[in-house]
mmCIF file of C-alpha atoms in Angstrom:
data_model
loop_
_atom_site.group_PDB
_atom_site.id
_atom_site.type_symbol
_atom_site.label_atom_id
_atom_site.label_comp_id
_atom_site.label_asym_id
_atom_site.label_seq_id
_atom_site.Cartn_x
_atom_site.Cartn_y
_atom_site.Cartn_z
ATOM 1 C CA ASN M 1 0.000 0.000 0.000
ATOM 2 C CA TYR M 2 2.864 2.325 0.810
ATOM 3 C CA GLY M 3 4.200 2.117 -2.751
ATOM 4 C CA GLY M 4 0.714 2.467 -4.160
ATOM 5 C CA ASP M 5 0.080 5.576 -2.077
ATOM 6 C CA ILE M 6 3.287 7.145 -3.382
ATOM 7 C CA GLU M 7 2.308 6.428 -6.967
ATOM 8 C CA LYS M 8 -1.162 7.837 -6.348
ATOM 9 C CA GLY M 9 0.345 10.938 -4.767
ATOM 10 C CA MET M 10 2.773 11.434 -7.620
ATOM 11 C CA GLY M 11 -0.072 11.087 -10.082
ATOM 12 C CA GLY M 12 -1.981 13.773 -8.218
ATOM 13 C CA ILE M 13 1.024 16.088 -8.292
ATOM 14 C CA SER M 14 1.431 15.503 -12.010
ATOM 15 C CA ASP M 15 -2.215 16.403 -12.575
ATOM 16 C CA VAL M 16 -1.808 19.625 -10.597
ATOM 17 C CA ILE M 17 1.337 20.545 -12.535
ATOM 18 C CA GLU M 18 -0.428 19.884 -15.827
ATOM 19 C CA ARG M 19 -3.395 22.036 -14.802
ATOM 20 C CA LEU M 20 -1.080 24.872 -13.789
ATOM 21 C CA GLU M 21 0.761 24.579 -17.079
ATOM 22 C CA ASN M 22 -2.524 24.675 -18.970
ATOM 23 C CA LEU M 23 -3.517 27.776 -16.995
ATOM 24 C CA ARG M 24 -0.242 29.504 -17.854
ATOM 25 C CA THR M 25 -0.751 28.494 -21.475
ATOM 26 C CA GLY M 26 -4.179 30.085 -21.534
ATOM 27 C CA ILE M 27 -2.984 33.304 -19.910
ATOM 28 C CA THR M 28 -0.047 33.600 -22.314
ATOM 29 C CA LEU M 29 -2.222 33.036 -25.354
ATOM 30 C CA GLU M 30 -4.865 35.502 -24.261
ATOM 31 C CA ASN M 31 -2.181 38.152 -23.810
ATOM 32 C CA VAL M 32 -0.572 37.755 -27.236
ATOM 33 C CA VAL M 33 -3.043 36.181 -29.633
ATOM 34 C CA LYS M 34 -4.616 39.399 -30.933
ATOM 35 C CA GLU M 35 -1.173 40.648 -31.917
ATOM 36 C CA TYR M 36 -1.041 38.038 -34.652
ATOM 37 C CA THR M 37 -4.510 36.839 -35.560
ATOM 38 C CA THR M 38 -8.214 37.604 -35.361
ATOM 39 C CA VAL M 39 -10.039 35.933 -32.470
ATOM 40 C CA VAL M 40 -13.666 35.493 -33.455
ATOM 41 C CA ASP M 41 -15.138 34.552 -30.068
ATOM 42 C CA ASP M 42 -14.462 32.671 -26.809
ATOM 43 C CA GLU M 43 -14.932 29.347 -28.560
ATOM 44 C CA ASP M 44 -12.244 30.279 -31.064
ATOM 45 C CA LEU M 45 -9.857 31.136 -28.221
ATOM 46 C CA GLU M 46 -10.506 27.755 -26.600
ATOM 47 C CA ILE M 47 -9.671 26.037 -29.881
ATOM 48 C CA LEU M 48 -6.409 27.964 -30.054
ATOM 49 C CA LYS M 49 -5.512 26.983 -26.490
ATOM 50 C CA ALA M 50 -6.204 23.323 -27.227
ATOM 51 C CA GLY M 51 -4.138 23.453 -30.404
ATOM 52 C CA TRP M 52 -1.185 25.002 -28.614
ATOM 53 C CA GLN M 53 -1.319 22.419 -25.852
ATOM 54 C CA LEU M 54 -1.355 19.644 -28.457
ATOM 55 C CA GLY M 55 1.609 21.207 -30.224
ATOM 56 C CA VAL M 56 3.632 21.598 -27.039
ATOM 57 C CA LYS M 57 3.002 18.013 -25.935
ATOM 58 C CA ARG M 58 3.943 16.522 -29.304
ATOM 59 C CA TYR M 59 6.519 19.032 -30.404
ATOM 60 C CA GLY M 60 9.627 17.658 -32.074
ATOM 61 C CA ARG M 61 11.891 18.226 -35.031
ATOM 62 C CA ASP M 62 9.787 16.114 -37.395
ATOM 63 C CA LEU M 63 6.606 17.985 -36.491
ATOM 64 C CA ARG M 64 8.351 21.305 -36.895
ATOM 65 C CA ARG M 65 9.797 20.442 -40.288
ATOM 66 C CA ALA M 66 6.460 19.117 -41.485
ATOM 67 C CA GLY M 67 4.767 22.398 -40.690
ATOM 68 C CA ILE M 68 7.352 24.941 -41.777
ATOM 69 C CA VAL M 69 6.339 25.711 -45.327
ATOM 70 C CA GLY M 70 2.982 24.138 -46.101
ATOM 71 C CA TYR M 71 3.627 23.442 -49.748
ATOM 72 C CA ASP M 72 6.631 22.987 -52.059
ATOM 73 C CA GLU M 73 6.046 25.979 -54.335
ATOM 74 C CA TRP M 74 6.999 28.533 -51.671
ATOM 75 C CA LEU M 75 10.303 30.141 -52.658
ATOM 76 C CA GLY M 76 11.277 31.791 -49.399
ATOM 77 C CA TYR M 77 11.302 35.328 -48.068
ATOM 78 C CA SER M 78 12.213 38.291 -50.264
ATOM 79 C CA GLY M 79 15.984 38.695 -50.521
ATOM 80 C CA LEU M 80 16.633 35.395 -48.708
ATOM 81 C CA ASP M 81 17.273 31.933 -50.097
ATOM 82 C CA ARG M 82 14.978 29.020 -49.349
ATOM 83 C CA GLU M 83 17.370 27.400 -46.856
ATOM 84 C CA THR M 84 17.682 30.558 -44.743
ATOM 85 C CA SER M 85 13.931 31.123 -44.939
ATOM 86 C CA ASP M 86 13.284 27.610 -43.651
ATOM 87 C CA GLU M 87 15.781 28.154 -40.825
ATOM 88 C CA ILE M 88 13.976 31.342 -39.816
ATOM 89 C CA ASN M 89 10.618 29.582 -39.756
ATOM 90 C CA ALA M 90 12.023 26.646 -37.804
ATOM 91 C CA TYR M 91 13.396 29.143 -35.297
ATOM 92 C CA LEU M 92 9.954 30.718 -34.859
ATOM 93 C CA TRP M 93 8.304 27.305 -34.466
ATOM 94 C CA ASP M 94 10.831 26.608 -31.719
ATOM 95 C CA MET M 95 9.852 29.850 -30.017
ATOM 96 C CA ALA M 96 6.145 28.998 -30.188
ATOM 97 C CA PHE M 97 6.188 25.377 -29.043
ATOM 98 C CA LEU M 98 9.514 24.683 -27.365
ATOM 99 C CA LYS M 99 10.363 27.941 -25.608
ATOM 100 C CA LYS M 100 6.769 29.275 -25.540
ATOM 101 C CA LYS M 101 7.840 32.794 -26.454
ATOM 102 C CA PHE M 102 5.462 35.067 -28.357
ATOM 103 C CA ASP M 103 6.335 38.679 -27.506
ATOM 104 C CA LEU M 104 6.550 40.579 -30.793
ATOM 105 C CA LYS M 105 9.347 42.958 -29.811
ATOM 106 C CA ASP M 106 11.479 40.173 -28.360
ATOM 107 C CA LEU M 107 11.014 37.947 -31.404
ATOM 108 C CA VAL M 108 11.813 40.777 -33.822
ATOM 109 C CA LYS M 109 14.980 41.586 -31.884
ATOM 110 C CA GLU M 110 16.081 37.944 -31.715
ATOM 111 C CA LEU M 111 15.365 37.362 -35.387
ATOM 112 C CA SER M 112 17.302 40.486 -36.384
ATOM 113 C CA GLU M 113 20.318 39.446 -34.316
ATOM 114 C CA GLU M 114 20.239 35.764 -35.281
ATOM 115 C CA PHE M 115 19.814 36.234 -39.035
ATOM 116 C CA GLY M 116 21.006 39.791 -39.665
ATOM 117 C CA LEU M 117 17.606 41.060 -40.788
ATOM 118 C CA GLY M 118 16.423 44.645 -40.803
ATOM 119 C CA GLU M 119 13.801 45.465 -38.180
ATOM 120 C CA LYS M 120 10.969 46.004 -40.680
ATOM 121 C CA GLN M 121 11.607 42.733 -42.489
ATOM 122 C CA ALA M 122 11.982 40.860 -39.206
ATOM 123 C CA GLU M 123 8.660 42.217 -37.948
ATOM 124 C CA LEU M 124 6.861 41.321 -41.182
ATOM 125 C CA ILE M 125 8.228 37.768 -41.006
ATOM 126 C CA VAL M 126 7.323 37.351 -37.321
ATOM 127 C CA ARG M 127 3.772 38.611 -37.828
ATOM 128 C CA THR M 128 3.231 36.450 -40.913
ATOM 129 C CA GLU M 129 4.716 33.241 -39.558
ATOM 130 C CA MET M 130 3.059 33.565 -36.158
ATOM 131 C CA ALA M 131 -0.297 34.074 -37.879
ATOM 132 C CA ASN M 132 0.400 30.900 -39.855
ATOM 133 C CA ILE M 133 1.297 29.079 -36.634
ATOM 134 C CA PHE M 134 -1.827 30.252 -34.813
ATOM 135 C CA ASN M 135 -3.998 28.997 -37.656
ATOM 136 C CA LYS M 136 -2.101 25.709 -37.472
ATOM 137 C CA MET M 137 -3.114 25.555 -33.812
ATOM 138 C CA ARG M 138 -6.722 26.043 -34.895
ATOM 139 C CA GLU M 139 -6.372 23.159 -37.327
ATOM 140 C CA TRP M 140 -5.010 20.805 -34.651
ATOM 141 C CA GLY M 141 -7.657 21.900 -32.153
ATOM 142 C CA TYR M 142 -10.541 21.273 -34.534
ATOM 143 C CA LEU M 143 -9.165 17.986 -35.872
ATOM 144 C CA GLU M 144 -8.421 16.438 -32.501
ATOM 145 C CA LYS M 145 -10.956 18.013 -30.150
ATOM 146 C CA THR M 146 -14.088 18.145 -32.300
ATOM 147 C CA ASP M 147 -16.020 16.388 -35.035
ATOM 148 C CA VAL M 148 -16.530 19.617 -36.986
ATOM 149 C CA LYS M 149 -16.197 18.987 -40.740
ATOM 150 C CA LYS M 150 -17.029 22.287 -42.447
ATOM 151 C CA PHE M 151 -15.299 25.631 -42.032
ATOM 152 C CA VAL M 152 -15.391 29.197 -43.330
ATOM 153 C CA TRP M 153 -12.646 31.767 -43.789
ATOM 154 C CA VAL M 154 -13.202 34.907 -41.694
ATOM 155 C CA ALA M 155 -11.869 38.088 -43.272
ATOM 156 C CA LYS M 156 -11.400 41.153 -41.092
ATOM 157 C CA GLU M 157 -13.471 44.247 -41.848
ATOM 158 C CA ASP M 158 -10.423 45.960 -43.349
ATOM 159 C CA ALA M 159 -9.171 42.802 -45.071
ATOM 160 C CA CYS M 160 -7.701 42.859 -48.564
ATOM 161 C CA GLU M 161 -9.569 41.643 -51.641
ATOM 162 C CA LEU M 162 -7.629 38.363 -51.608
ATOM 163 C CA CYS M 163 -8.889 37.389 -48.159
ATOM 164 C CA LYS M 164 -12.398 38.537 -49.025
ATOM 165 C CA LYS M 165 -12.244 36.272 -52.064
ATOM 166 C CA VAL M 166 -11.292 33.260 -49.929
ATOM 167 C CA GLU M 167 -14.119 34.168 -47.544
ATOM 168 C CA LYS M 168 -16.583 34.190 -50.436
ATOM 169 C CA MET M 169 -15.263 30.899 -51.831
ATOM 170 C CA SER M 170 -15.743 29.169 -48.472
ATOM 171 C CA LYS M 171 -19.029 30.770 -47.370
ATOM 172 C CA LYS M 172 -21.062 27.560 -47.789
ATOM 173 C CA GLY M 173 -18.615 25.611 -45.647
ATOM 174 C CA VAL M 174 -15.605 23.610 -46.833
ATOM 175 C CA THR M 175 -13.179 21.074 -45.426
ATOM 176 C CA LEU M 176 -9.844 22.190 -44.014
ATOM 177 C CA GLU M 177 -8.025 20.733 -47.005
ATOM 178 C CA GLU M 178 -10.328 22.563 -49.414
ATOM 179 C CA LEU M 179 -9.733 25.778 -47.497
ATOM 180 C CA LYS M 180 -5.968 25.321 -47.785
ATOM 181 C CA GLU M 181 -6.362 24.857 -51.530
ATOM 182 C CA PHE M 182 -8.333 28.116 -51.784
ATOM 183 C CA ILE M 183 -5.634 29.962 -49.835
ATOM 184 C CA SER M 184 -2.909 28.562 -52.070
ATOM 185 C CA GLU M 185 -4.857 29.322 -55.243
ATOM 186 C CA VAL M 186 -5.760 32.900 -54.338
ATOM 187 C CA GLY M 187 -2.547 33.911 -52.606
ATOM 188 C CA PHE M 188 0.066 32.155 -54.757
ATOM 189 C CA PRO M 189 3.034 32.688 -54.777
ATOM 190 C CA TYR M 190 2.996 34.651 -51.500
ATOM 191 C CA SER M 191 0.580 32.542 -49.485
ATOM 192 C CA ARG M 192 1.566 30.056 -46.822
ATOM 193 C CA GLU M 193 -0.348 27.051 -45.591
ATOM 194 C CA TRP M 194 -2.651 29.223 -43.462
ATOM 195 C CA THR M 195 -1.974 32.818 -44.532
ATOM 196 C CA VAL M 196 -3.177 34.256 -47.830
ATOM 197 C CA HIS M 197 -0.473 36.925 -47.995
ATOM 198 C CA PRO M 198 2.305 38.487 -45.870
ATOM 199 C CA ASN M 199 1.016 40.142 -42.701
ATOM 200 C CA CYS M 200 -2.310 38.316 -43.027
ATOM 201 C CA ARG M 201 -4.353 38.232 -39.805
ATOM 202 C CA CYS M 202 -7.494 36.511 -41.036
ATOM 203 C CA SER M 203 -8.573 33.145 -39.663
ATOM 204 C CA PHE M 204 -11.172 30.391 -39.932
ATOM 205 C CA VAL M 205 -13.910 28.953 -37.742
ATOM 206 C CA ARG M 206 -16.458 26.178 -37.932
ATOM 207 C CA LYS M 207 -19.426 26.786 -40.205
ATOM 208 C CA SER M 208 -22.263 28.301 -38.166
ATOM 209 C CA GLY M 209 -24.863 25.851 -36.941
ATOM 210 C CA LYS M 210 -25.025 22.986 -34.499
ATOM 211 C CA LYS M 211 -21.802 21.919 -32.837
ATOM 212 C CA GLN M 212 -21.220 18.316 -33.800
ATOM 213 C CA GLY M 213 -19.418 16.099 -31.322
ATOM 214 C CA TRP M 214 -17.939 19.093 -29.503
ATOM 215 C CA GLU M 215 -15.548 18.101 -26.754
ATOM 216 C CA LYS M 216 -15.155 20.606 -23.950
ATOM 217 C CA ILE M 217 -11.620 21.933 -23.927
#
């Protein structure tokens, strides 16, 4: 019984630590998320939290590399070769899921120092890639925490015509893969997996209607 009690106690401690970590995750996200993406409602924020937690738990080099570019046609950032561009994105994925750092000023400074970028270019890259990462969190959250099948692109009020076009194309509800295809088609060659253009802050949510198989996050 003595050994069993220890194991039970350790399990309880682990649960408390995990809950505290989840709480810190939520607080961090709430403080930074609007810097990089549009948060539609509280439900959307919960999806983002769940996606980040999934990414942190499963984070590794293979996952990072799989998510860096989104599709093969991307040529890299302006004035930089593809290899350097991939290294920059891998660095930002490390910040998001390994080091859990999101502060815009800090990331711009670190990126400028690490890769010799000008401040304006570094900020544009950070904003664009972090928006892409946040939408990746949405994807993971929806895929693994819900049974939602249809989604719509949500363009901001001041969004560009490209994002408004994707919004119109998806208004009846489309799958995540179909939505990615629309983004690639409309934004090529500047789009990423989940951003239509550089400095894009638009996002996606489930198609309005009944929540299907929703799991509380």
